[in-house]
XYZ file of C-alpha atoms in Angstrom:
737
model
C 63.334 203.405 147.832
C 66.281 205.489 146.918
C 63.891 206.653 144.189
C 60.839 207.173 146.525
C 62.811 209.342 148.510
C 63.851 211.491 146.408
C 60.907 211.981 144.787
C 59.065 212.856 148.638
C 61.878 214.534 149.489
C 62.284 217.288 146.485
C 59.214 218.227 146.295
C 58.467 218.780 150.224
C 61.452 221.034 150.120
C 60.332 222.828 146.774
C 57.020 223.187 147.932
C 58.582 224.442 151.808
C 61.249 226.890 150.185
C 58.254 228.977 148.006
C 55.615 228.835 150.862
C 58.441 230.168 152.943
C 60.131 232.528 150.976
C 56.564 234.095 150.206
C 55.944 234.548 153.820
C 59.403 236.292 154.373
C 57.914 238.508 151.919
C 54.557 239.023 152.835
C 56.141 239.148 157.025
C 58.139 242.761 155.385
C 55.054 244.075 153.651
C 52.928 243.771 157.056
C 56.100 245.494 159.122
C 56.973 248.410 156.517
C 53.010 249.061 156.342
C 54.194 250.954 160.131
C 55.582 253.940 161.039
C 59.319 255.159 159.569
C 61.446 255.123 162.581
C 65.085 256.941 161.857
C 66.624 256.010 165.326
C 66.766 252.942 164.281
C 70.099 252.833 162.541
C 72.494 254.581 163.985
C 75.724 253.114 166.026
C 75.919 249.666 163.047
C 78.815 248.325 164.944
C 77.755 249.001 168.479
C 74.489 246.818 167.137
C 76.560 244.416 165.424
C 78.497 243.274 168.975
C 74.870 243.609 171.327
C 73.523 241.252 168.602
C 76.186 238.580 168.514
C 76.603 238.609 172.913
C 72.181 238.371 173.533
C 72.448 235.270 170.302
C 75.889 233.218 171.369
C 75.684 234.600 174.732
C 72.138 234.289 175.515
C 73.115 236.608 177.905
C 68.150 237.713 179.009
C 67.348 233.912 178.731
C 70.509 232.380 180.655
C 68.669 233.945 184.091
C 66.908 231.257 183.838
C 68.745 228.870 184.565
C 68.997 225.264 182.425
C 65.866 226.912 180.215
C 68.600 229.488 178.673
C 71.451 226.750 179.057
C 68.694 223.703 176.850
C 67.518 226.583 174.139
C 71.474 227.797 173.951
C 72.111 224.352 172.792
C 69.139 224.217 170.576
C 69.728 228.124 169.087
C 73.489 226.970 167.895
C 72.332 222.953 166.543
C 69.654 224.763 164.284
C 71.626 226.260 162.451
C 74.810 224.950 162.776
C 73.475 221.311 161.653
C 72.142 222.965 158.926
C 75.230 221.210 157.625
C 73.538 218.188 158.079
C 70.820 219.400 155.909
C 72.840 219.277 153.059
C 74.793 215.535 153.919
C 71.072 215.065 153.555
C 70.023 215.944 150.121
C 73.472 213.981 148.942
C 72.954 210.447 150.976
C 69.440 210.207 148.722
C 72.144 209.731 145.135
C 75.020 207.991 147.528
C 75.004 207.054 150.128
C 78.255 207.156 151.513
C 78.533 210.700 150.710
C 80.230 213.277 152.840
C 80.666 216.747 151.959
C 83.230 218.150 150.249
C 86.786 218.836 152.978
C 84.991 218.520 155.594
C 82.609 215.549 155.932
C 85.582 212.938 157.524
C 87.363 215.544 159.129
C 87.130 214.514 162.878
C 86.866 217.955 164.893
C 83.981 218.478 161.947
C 82.476 215.009 162.660
C 82.841 215.559 166.215
C 81.451 218.866 166.655
C 78.451 217.113 164.518
C 77.726 214.201 167.430
C 77.734 216.536 170.022
C 75.905 219.241 168.698
C 73.451 216.700 167.747
C 72.690 215.051 171.096
C 73.229 218.430 172.808
C 70.534 220.152 170.868
C 68.666 216.653 171.264
C 68.536 217.130 175.072
C 68.496 221.023 175.266
C 65.292 219.724 172.839
C 63.938 217.543 175.007
C 64.836 219.362 178.328
C 62.140 222.675 177.129
C 59.370 219.766 176.093
C 59.598 218.321 179.604
C 59.800 221.809 180.693
C 56.662 223.223 178.976
C 54.792 219.800 180.193
C 55.077 220.468 183.492
C 53.412 223.437 183.282
C 51.179 223.379 180.621
C 48.690 225.899 181.476
C 45.949 223.184 181.979
C 47.718 221.895 185.754
C 48.921 225.811 186.539
C 46.196 227.611 184.929
C 46.949 231.604 185.447
C 50.592 230.667 186.831
C 51.976 229.158 184.154
C 53.728 231.248 181.790
C 52.932 229.679 179.240
C 48.852 229.947 180.187
C 47.565 232.124 176.633
C 50.487 230.846 174.262
C 49.307 228.741 171.110
C 50.109 225.587 172.655
C 49.739 223.477 168.661
C 52.475 225.598 167.613
C 54.649 226.020 170.677
C 54.700 221.570 170.072
C 54.917 221.060 166.496
C 57.780 223.600 167.046
C 59.543 221.372 169.759
C 58.553 218.331 168.358
C 60.272 218.902 165.199
C 63.681 219.714 166.228
C 63.555 216.867 168.660
C 62.866 214.875 165.030
C 65.368 216.383 163.172
C 67.795 215.390 166.499
C 66.589 211.627 165.933
C 67.937 211.446 162.349
C 71.186 212.730 162.580
C 71.960 211.019 164.975
C 70.446 207.489 163.490
C 72.060 208.791 160.461
C 75.433 208.838 161.857
C 75.059 205.509 163.656
C 73.876 204.349 159.530
C 77.299 206.073 158.448
C 79.380 204.573 160.790
C 77.855 201.526 159.964
C 78.279 200.940 156.025
C 81.920 202.096 156.640
C 82.887 199.495 158.649
C 83.567 201.622 161.946
C 84.455 198.108 163.864
C 85.618 200.175 167.550
C 85.331 203.526 169.889
C 86.782 206.799 168.056
C 86.203 210.704 168.443
C 84.523 210.736 164.810
C 81.973 208.449 166.852
C 81.640 209.389 170.187
C 78.406 209.558 170.729
C 76.543 207.863 168.158
C 78.576 204.577 168.297
C 76.754 202.653 170.131
C 74.315 202.385 167.287
C 77.365 202.078 165.384
C 77.672 199.163 166.945
C 73.732 197.722 166.943
C 73.567 198.581 163.190
C 76.791 196.659 162.700
C 74.809 193.793 161.076
C 72.934 194.765 158.585
C 73.578 194.101 155.394
C 74.749 196.847 153.316
C 71.521 197.301 151.354
C 69.738 197.146 154.356
C 71.988 199.917 155.837
C 71.606 201.645 152.803
C 67.522 201.652 152.505
C 67.260 202.633 155.627
C 69.686 206.053 155.254
C 67.472 206.679 152.343
C 64.432 206.356 154.577
C 66.081 208.954 157.395
C 67.472 211.352 154.802
C 64.405 211.403 153.253
C 62.462 211.050 157.068
C 65.314 214.561 158.153
C 65.165 216.959 155.100
C 61.331 215.676 155.488
C 59.842 216.890 158.854
C 62.024 220.415 157.680
C 61.295 221.013 155.037
C 57.216 220.332 156.014
C 57.814 223.341 159.029
C 58.705 225.220 156.116
C 55.780 224.506 155.074
C 53.892 225.083 158.247
C 55.501 228.358 159.116
C 55.069 229.356 155.005
C 50.885 229.636 155.748
C 51.845 230.871 159.391
C 53.410 233.777 159.349
C 52.107 235.619 162.288
C 53.444 232.066 163.977
C 56.186 234.099 166.848
C 57.113 230.865 168.304
C 58.690 229.783 164.471
C 59.641 232.699 162.965
C 61.404 233.925 166.075
C 63.978 231.917 165.352
C 64.869 233.622 162.324
C 62.885 238.296 163.398
C 64.710 238.150 166.581
C 67.947 238.713 165.406
C 66.244 241.937 163.126
C 64.241 242.421 166.495
C 67.460 242.820 168.763
C 70.166 244.519 166.058
C 67.015 247.108 165.963
C 66.462 247.256 169.555
C 66.520 251.288 170.921
C 69.318 251.145 172.620
C 72.129 252.083 169.712
C 73.996 250.534 172.744
C 72.700 247.416 173.731
C 70.039 248.253 176.898
C 66.836 247.858 177.161
C 63.867 249.570 176.073
C 64.080 251.153 179.965
C 64.163 254.038 181.769
C 63.432 257.195 179.593
C 60.181 257.152 176.893
C 60.549 257.464 173.881
C 59.511 261.225 172.153
C 55.696 261.413 170.821
C 56.409 261.334 167.852
C 54.394 261.071 163.900
C 55.647 259.840 161.252
C 58.558 258.919 162.744
C 59.652 262.695 163.408
C 59.311 264.482 167.509
C 56.080 266.249 167.844
C 56.600 269.909 167.953
C 53.729 270.711 171.093
C 53.616 274.182 169.731
C 53.427 274.189 166.638
C 52.033 270.335 165.932
C 51.465 269.398 162.034
C 48.351 269.649 160.563
C 48.197 265.888 159.348
C 50.125 265.315 163.090
C 48.911 261.868 164.657
C 48.825 262.170 168.016
C 49.881 258.165 169.753
C 48.499 255.333 167.988
C 44.969 254.598 167.440
C 45.474 252.185 164.828
C 47.545 248.704 164.172
C 49.716 250.635 161.584
C 50.227 253.545 163.508
C 52.727 252.045 165.920
C 56.069 252.214 164.640
C 58.002 249.442 161.483
C 59.675 248.488 165.200
C 56.979 248.242 166.763
C 54.662 245.174 164.087
C 57.819 243.800 164.587
C 58.238 243.149 168.248
C 54.946 241.777 168.168
C 55.833 239.661 164.643
C 58.778 238.607 166.666
C 57.365 237.125 170.030
C 57.440 233.366 170.819
C 55.077 233.753 173.335
C 58.008 231.993 176.290
C 55.207 233.738 178.792
C 58.091 234.959 180.736
C 57.228 238.702 180.971
C 53.669 237.221 181.429
C 55.148 235.658 184.956
C 56.979 238.636 186.439
C 54.076 241.545 185.565
C 52.588 242.682 188.614
C 48.980 242.989 187.271
C 48.956 238.984 186.045
C 50.079 238.630 188.874
C 47.343 239.984 191.217
C 44.822 238.962 189.087
C 44.300 242.088 186.425
C 43.683 241.172 182.834
C 47.031 242.498 181.798
C 49.560 239.799 180.338
C 52.359 241.095 178.094
C 52.632 238.206 176.236
C 48.799 238.002 174.930
C 48.912 242.087 174.041
C 50.870 241.596 171.712
C 49.717 238.421 170.726
C 46.279 240.146 170.754
C 48.491 243.551 168.399
C 50.529 240.370 166.594
C 47.312 238.370 164.695
C 45.029 241.832 164.551
C 47.465 243.018 161.834
C 48.877 240.185 160.496
C 44.507 240.149 160.115
C 44.113 243.737 158.860
C 47.039 242.607 156.780
C 45.358 242.286 152.719
C 43.269 245.423 153.839
C 46.700 247.865 154.351
C 48.435 246.343 151.550
C 45.736 246.579 149.144
C 45.988 250.813 150.389
C 42.864 251.012 152.633
C 43.147 252.945 156.562
C 41.484 255.449 157.347
C 42.139 258.821 158.408
C 41.393 261.004 162.093
C 38.113 261.531 161.396
C 36.744 257.663 160.620
C 36.596 258.015 156.970
C 38.667 255.216 154.858
C 41.261 256.709 152.103
C 40.975 253.793 150.225
C 38.631 254.232 146.725
C 35.804 250.815 146.154
C 38.460 249.982 142.798
C 41.251 248.498 145.884
C 39.859 247.381 147.952
C 37.363 245.242 145.514
C 39.755 242.147 146.040
C 41.027 242.848 150.213
C 38.393 239.366 151.512
C 35.046 240.131 154.083
C 38.025 238.672 157.175
C 40.738 241.737 156.290
C 37.624 244.611 155.694
C 35.824 243.059 158.801
C 38.711 242.766 161.197
C 39.730 246.999 159.810
C 37.477 247.435 161.753
C 37.867 246.905 165.147
C 38.318 249.038 166.977
C 42.415 248.889 168.433
C 41.014 249.418 172.509
C 37.853 248.556 173.315
C 35.689 246.340 174.868
C 33.956 242.650 174.123
C 31.227 244.171 172.929
C 32.843 246.997 170.842
C 35.010 244.123 169.425
C 38.534 246.391 170.166
C 41.402 244.717 169.982
C 42.834 245.744 173.867
C 40.269 246.224 176.366
C 40.686 249.330 178.628
C 41.037 247.448 181.214
C 44.452 245.930 180.464
C 45.565 248.901 178.988
C 45.196 250.253 182.323
C 46.536 248.044 183.821
C 50.001 248.257 183.421
C 52.188 249.881 185.598
C 55.125 250.900 183.286
C 57.486 248.613 186.284
C 59.489 247.248 183.367
C 59.266 243.835 184.305
C 57.796 242.824 180.733
C 60.934 244.453 178.665
C 63.986 242.902 180.994
C 63.432 239.679 180.760
C 61.824 239.192 177.085
C 64.635 237.707 175.138
C 64.176 238.975 172.080
C 64.164 242.331 173.490
C 60.135 243.460 172.537
C 59.340 247.004 173.700
C 56.223 246.606 176.140
C 56.675 249.754 177.811
C 56.585 251.472 174.595
C 53.669 250.420 172.972
C 51.376 251.000 175.798
C 51.655 254.181 175.952
C 51.698 255.181 172.830
C 48.220 253.245 172.716
C 47.481 255.766 176.432
C 48.590 258.747 174.538
C 46.249 258.878 172.190
C 43.300 257.936 174.882
C 43.989 260.762 176.490
C 44.757 263.575 174.396
C 42.321 262.552 171.444
C 39.434 260.062 172.771
C 40.405 262.193 177.126
C 38.963 258.330 177.546
C 41.046 257.341 181.107
C 40.187 256.315 184.410
C 38.303 259.705 186.176
C 40.401 259.129 189.326
C 43.201 259.769 186.544
C 41.847 263.274 185.504
C 41.925 264.699 189.186
C 45.568 264.414 189.091
C 46.049 265.501 185.510
C 43.898 268.296 186.637
C 45.466 268.854 189.402
C 49.266 268.796 187.574
C 48.257 271.688 185.541
C 46.656 274.018 187.383
C 49.235 273.784 190.920
C 51.477 271.975 189.520
C 51.614 268.683 192.425
C 48.980 265.840 191.830
C 47.935 266.731 195.147
C 46.563 269.424 194.435
C 48.201 271.678 196.932
C 49.219 275.179 197.033
C 52.920 275.906 196.192
C 53.857 277.793 199.162
C 53.361 273.603 200.736
C 56.318 272.118 199.845
C 58.126 274.331 202.311
C 56.279 272.750 204.817
C 59.026 270.416 205.724
C 61.743 273.103 206.225
C 60.132 274.563 208.797
C 58.945 271.313 209.756
C 62.597 270.654 210.007
C 64.221 273.828 211.471
C 62.027 273.783 214.457
C 62.261 269.847 215.594
C 66.721 269.935 214.403
C 67.191 273.516 214.260
C 68.968 273.143 210.804
C 67.950 275.724 208.028
C 67.273 274.366 204.427
C 68.419 276.847 202.090
C 66.966 278.266 198.602
C 69.465 278.516 195.671
C 69.302 281.878 194.971
C 67.427 283.145 197.937
C 69.711 281.821 200.595
C 72.715 280.897 199.110
C 74.514 281.572 195.689
C 74.271 278.656 193.881
C 78.439 279.350 193.159
C 78.149 277.747 196.805
C 75.951 274.364 195.904
C 77.494 271.061 195.725
C 74.342 269.378 195.148
C 70.779 270.559 193.989
C 68.255 268.970 196.128
C 65.336 267.928 194.022
C 62.715 267.103 196.912
C 59.521 265.538 194.295
C 55.801 266.926 195.213
C 55.320 263.650 196.924
C 59.170 264.341 199.057
C 57.370 268.381 199.806
C 53.168 267.443 200.488
C 53.513 263.147 201.698
C 53.772 263.080 204.684
C 55.535 259.554 205.118
C 57.610 261.153 202.294
C 58.438 264.399 204.171
C 60.249 262.181 207.181
C 62.549 261.079 204.501
C 63.301 264.203 202.802
C 63.756 266.046 206.425
C 66.222 262.980 207.395
C 67.971 262.937 203.817
C 68.572 266.704 205.008
C 70.048 266.079 208.572
C 72.161 263.550 207.099
C 73.728 266.023 204.110
C 73.875 268.894 206.492
C 75.866 266.694 209.327
C 78.346 265.662 206.765
C 78.461 269.245 206.100
C 77.564 268.676 202.143
C 76.145 272.111 200.815
C 72.783 271.769 199.468
C 69.888 273.839 198.355
C 66.430 273.231 197.463
C 64.131 274.817 194.504
C 61.728 275.927 196.996
C 58.167 277.003 195.433
C 60.159 277.224 192.552
C 59.825 273.357 192.173
C 56.857 271.506 190.155
C 56.528 267.949 189.591
C 58.279 266.654 186.630
C 55.398 265.429 185.664
C 56.368 261.687 185.376
C 52.996 260.297 185.688
C 51.218 262.915 183.714
C 53.580 261.809 180.812
C 52.944 257.374 181.650
C 48.996 258.165 181.641
C 49.400 259.951 178.212
C 49.350 263.304 178.203
C 52.257 263.562 176.668
C 51.418 267.620 176.375
C 50.630 268.608 180.387
C 55.179 265.908 180.647
C 55.937 269.191 178.011
C 54.694 271.831 179.394
C 55.904 270.365 182.992
C 59.410 269.643 181.834
C 59.706 272.705 179.831
C 59.115 275.229 182.948
C 60.745 272.401 185.127
C 64.631 272.631 182.303
C 64.113 276.839 182.729
C 63.569 276.691 185.991
C 66.885 274.222 186.812
C 69.130 276.111 184.493
C 68.958 279.380 185.582
C 69.197 278.300 189.090
C 72.189 275.937 188.401
C 73.651 278.649 185.431
C 76.300 280.130 187.916
C 76.962 276.591 189.415
C 80.140 274.622 188.993
C 78.430 271.602 188.344
C 74.946 271.032 186.965
C 75.015 267.918 189.799
C 70.860 267.449 191.458
C 70.104 264.634 194.182
C 66.917 262.991 194.547
C 65.056 260.766 196.880
C 62.337 259.767 195.087
C 63.162 257.857 191.385
C 60.664 258.986 188.991
C 62.007 262.351 189.488
C 65.249 260.733 188.408
C 64.214 259.049 185.964
C 62.820 261.734 184.307
C 65.442 264.620 185.204
C 67.805 262.424 184.534
C 66.751 260.330 181.143
C 63.871 262.449 179.765
C 64.135 266.026 180.885
C 67.949 265.628 178.039
C 64.955 264.956 175.200
C 63.814 269.274 176.521
C 66.921 270.540 176.613
C 67.680 269.834 180.010
C 71.279 268.263 180.624
C 72.343 267.412 184.237
C 74.346 265.131 186.145
C 71.385 263.386 188.181
C 72.055 261.045 191.379
C 69.849 258.866 193.767
C 69.917 258.735 197.927
C 70.719 256.436 198.322
C 73.592 256.900 195.728
C 74.985 259.154 197.287
C 74.532 258.625 200.614
C 76.854 255.731 200.040
C 79.772 257.784 199.171
C 79.534 259.835 201.882
C 79.741 256.999 204.496
C 82.236 255.204 201.912
C 84.443 258.940 202.715
C 83.528 258.353 205.757
C 81.584 261.971 206.601
C 78.480 259.209 208.017
C 78.432 257.036 210.293
C 76.591 254.397 211.508
C 76.972 253.665 215.192
C 73.933 253.166 217.143
C 72.502 249.878 216.215
C 69.204 249.563 215.108
C 68.506 245.859 216.073
C 66.195 243.801 213.440
C 65.159 241.620 210.992
C 64.828 243.495 207.401
C 64.084 243.458 204.379
C 64.026 245.425 200.971
C 61.934 246.733 198.519
C 62.921 247.165 194.753
C 61.787 250.939 193.269
C 60.781 249.648 190.175
C 61.947 252.734 188.737
C 65.289 252.907 190.646
C 65.809 248.852 190.318
C 65.116 247.630 187.195
C 64.418 251.009 184.932
C 68.183 253.054 186.238
C 70.076 249.672 187.246
C 70.762 251.534 190.811
C 70.021 248.009 193.227
C 73.614 247.863 195.299
C 73.653 251.058 197.089
C 70.481 250.923 199.326
C 71.711 247.579 199.950
C 75.711 248.603 201.500
C 74.222 251.236 203.591
C 71.444 248.974 205.451
C 74.797 246.917 205.517
C 76.447 249.388 206.909
C 73.844 250.512 210.193
C 75.302 247.501 212.815
C 71.839 245.626 214.099
C 70.213 245.150 211.062
C 70.166 241.646 209.723
C 68.899 241.409 206.212
C 66.960 239.263 204.168
C 66.227 239.773 201.046
C 62.469 238.418 199.282
C 61.794 235.999 196.825
C 61.276 238.049 194.077
C 64.275 241.357 194.152
C 66.880 243.143 192.005
C 66.157 242.633 188.555
C 62.816 240.206 189.289
C 61.656 242.422 192.334
C 58.403 242.988 192.453
C 56.229 246.277 191.629
C 54.594 248.353 194.467
C 51.880 249.692 192.114
C 51.995 252.613 191.692
C 54.046 253.688 188.830
C 52.403 254.117 185.432
C 50.601 256.427 187.342
C 48.659 253.641 188.828
C 49.216 256.158 192.299
C 46.057 257.644 191.534
C 44.348 255.118 189.915
C 42.109 252.902 192.003
C 42.587 248.875 192.037
C 39.587 247.327 191.001
C 40.497 244.361 189.195
C 41.833 241.669 191.213
C 44.197 241.305 194.244
C 45.718 244.968 195.684
C 49.453 245.019 193.495
C 50.447 246.620 197.477
C 49.302 244.233 199.771
C 50.762 240.748 197.087
C 54.273 242.833 198.019
C 53.039 242.819 201.517
C 52.135 239.046 201.920
C 55.729 238.472 200.342
C 58.012 240.429 202.519
C 55.872 239.218 205.882
C 56.943 235.761 204.463
C 59.873 236.447 206.210
C 58.774 237.959 209.687
C 61.045 241.113 209.226
C 61.287 243.851 211.993
C 61.634 246.325 208.682
C 60.879 247.012 206.024
C 62.531 249.056 204.319
C 62.675 250.980 200.204
C 64.266 254.373 198.602
C 61.064 255.941 196.979
C 58.121 258.154 197.970
C 55.798 256.094 196.070
C 56.437 252.650 197.061
C 57.164 254.010 201.210
C 52.848 255.438 201.090
C 51.648 251.970 199.313
C 53.667 249.927 201.606
C 52.885 251.401 204.081
C 49.691 250.994 203.616
C 49.213 247.523 203.070
C 51.118 246.890 206.652
C 49.101 249.128 208.185
C 45.876 247.133 206.800
C 47.629 243.880 207.549
C 47.683 245.259 210.969
C 44.423 246.407 211.766
C 43.628 242.199 210.450
C 46.496 241.146 212.963
C 48.508 239.800 210.520
C 51.222 241.902 211.009
C 53.010 242.185 214.367
C 53.001 245.756 215.220
C 56.127 246.766 215.172
C 56.245 246.397 212.441
C 57.406 249.713 210.321
C 58.825 250.621 206.671
C 60.985 252.937 206.279
C 62.608 254.651 203.549
C 67.065 253.383 203.932
C 67.268 256.995 204.198
C 65.589 257.029 207.537
C 67.314 254.227 209.353
C 70.634 255.526 208.380
C 70.053 258.561 210.437
C 68.512 256.479 213.610
C 72.146 255.111 213.294
C 73.818 257.775 212.825
C 72.501 260.908 214.987
C 73.863 260.445 218.826
C 71.509 259.152 221.045
C 70.485 261.313 223.999
C 72.861 261.382 227.240
C 70.373 259.305 229.700
C 69.659 262.262 232.360
C 71.798 260.697 236.051
C 69.585 259.483 238.942
C 68.666 261.940 241.754
C 71.434 260.565 244.172
C 69.439 260.273 247.518
C 70.628 262.955 250.623
């Protein structure tokens, strides 16, 4: 028995180690075919701290309750129980073997017992959760839909088998050592010690040989399996996740939300005024992704958290962030032999490698190299165009990913090539781009129309809104109010604009606007993929803002549109524009706290608040709108099931505001259905895009008789104004003579 156990264990170990080492080298080669990215190496101390916090704290995983706790024990157990593997090797030769120094140290034995039990219970919990959520039962609603099931179950049952072997070996060890009663060292395994106590020493030794062999063989059979499957993300993530988290985009530890990354070629930002002749615009081949992108694809564990939160997937669209990343991973590894042999095509599609270089490349890899990255099923594309254009860039996938995959950056990089090189994008978005280029706003309205709301406000209230540099000196301005295209030109959004301006006037805040000098920030153009147009609009706006605020004591800007807020605050610094930017709900909350705005008039009704993605997830502003509503007398707040970090998109982000939804259920309808389930009187938000999308759906529901006629969709600023504004005195009734 002992000889057989030694031979089987050592053979399995040698083969497993060799194959796993070969796979590590292959993964490194595949990842490094990506483009350079020098931004990933700054602040090593901060990156190490982030890695430690995310791993030991399981910060993202623990948002999922029992799943996070179970996974924590599995993750910790996987690495900490390596000592038991070393012990198992020793037991092949001496059944009473223990690690030198610590082997019989009680704290170490207690730790081994507890972590062995908790790892086993943890993986058993995860197996049950997976079995209860099988795609065959739950269909599209299962977050495991599309995941490679056999790989996941293989990994889970491997860990379960190892955990059980550890506990059985502890029981056999105790029985062989003659343990007669409960003691700390066998706090978990003592029942097994008692069960084995009656066996002879020879039998116990043979069982130790057997279970030590099983533990080693299971461990290295797993190494063999992942060694021949280098794209097996569900297994490799336990190693690659450390690197993926360390090299995440935000060296301070934040998720890859807010600003988009500048468009780069060869790892350097493209100078759009004088681009290099060999500059690559966007991503049209998998090797055009930065190496971190390919590391992202390799690290995906197929857990489906991104998929479960994606508004596109939840409304019947073909986009699943998980399946998109998996498709890119499988494509990258299938194409790798061709790329590693020197294969590659220039922008005209000409092969750059010689026939000699490609002569040993497998036919399957050559065929994979011919696939278009973006293309329909008929074109044998890797990513279908409907998948690419379904994304609202809401950030739910990035927020939830436990290994810090940067889905939005990759999607926008692929869009950039489609828009700027192929001119291939949904036709209705073309009108928006043309209007931005010619008129500076997506509706194509005349520039002078930006001041119509100012005239309306003066007519309605007598309040005059000054234009900076014309009606007021910049030195007197506390805040420059960035109105935004929607706030100035869209009728429903204009109500928010006027309400906010009236509130600022009431609070005595010195503010001004740019008026006709204001132009679109370029948010929709950038997220659609037209980086050139964004750069043009952004540079123009930065120049305008710098000139307008040159003499202002502080370059403070307030915006009612979260998309404008995000662009000016987070993306204009890439263009040399550094401003202090806040959202209107943040300023209003501050004014209430200072006592400059006093909500006194009751606004009766049940209210539910919709978190705008670009205010919430992208910029972590969740509290101010809720605190404002808390201060309004009469309002009763109730949260929708999906709110704050897990808030559900309205469907307008990522330039989807300007594209028709032709597939599945409308995202705004899904969101309104969730709101209506609470039977509210008011649906509030803090974004003009959300206001439009939710209003459209609510009006449709009213026409169908599915919503109360008095249900209204309003911005938080409108609610506050209603409560702050003095009610007109009732006219006295005439006294009869």
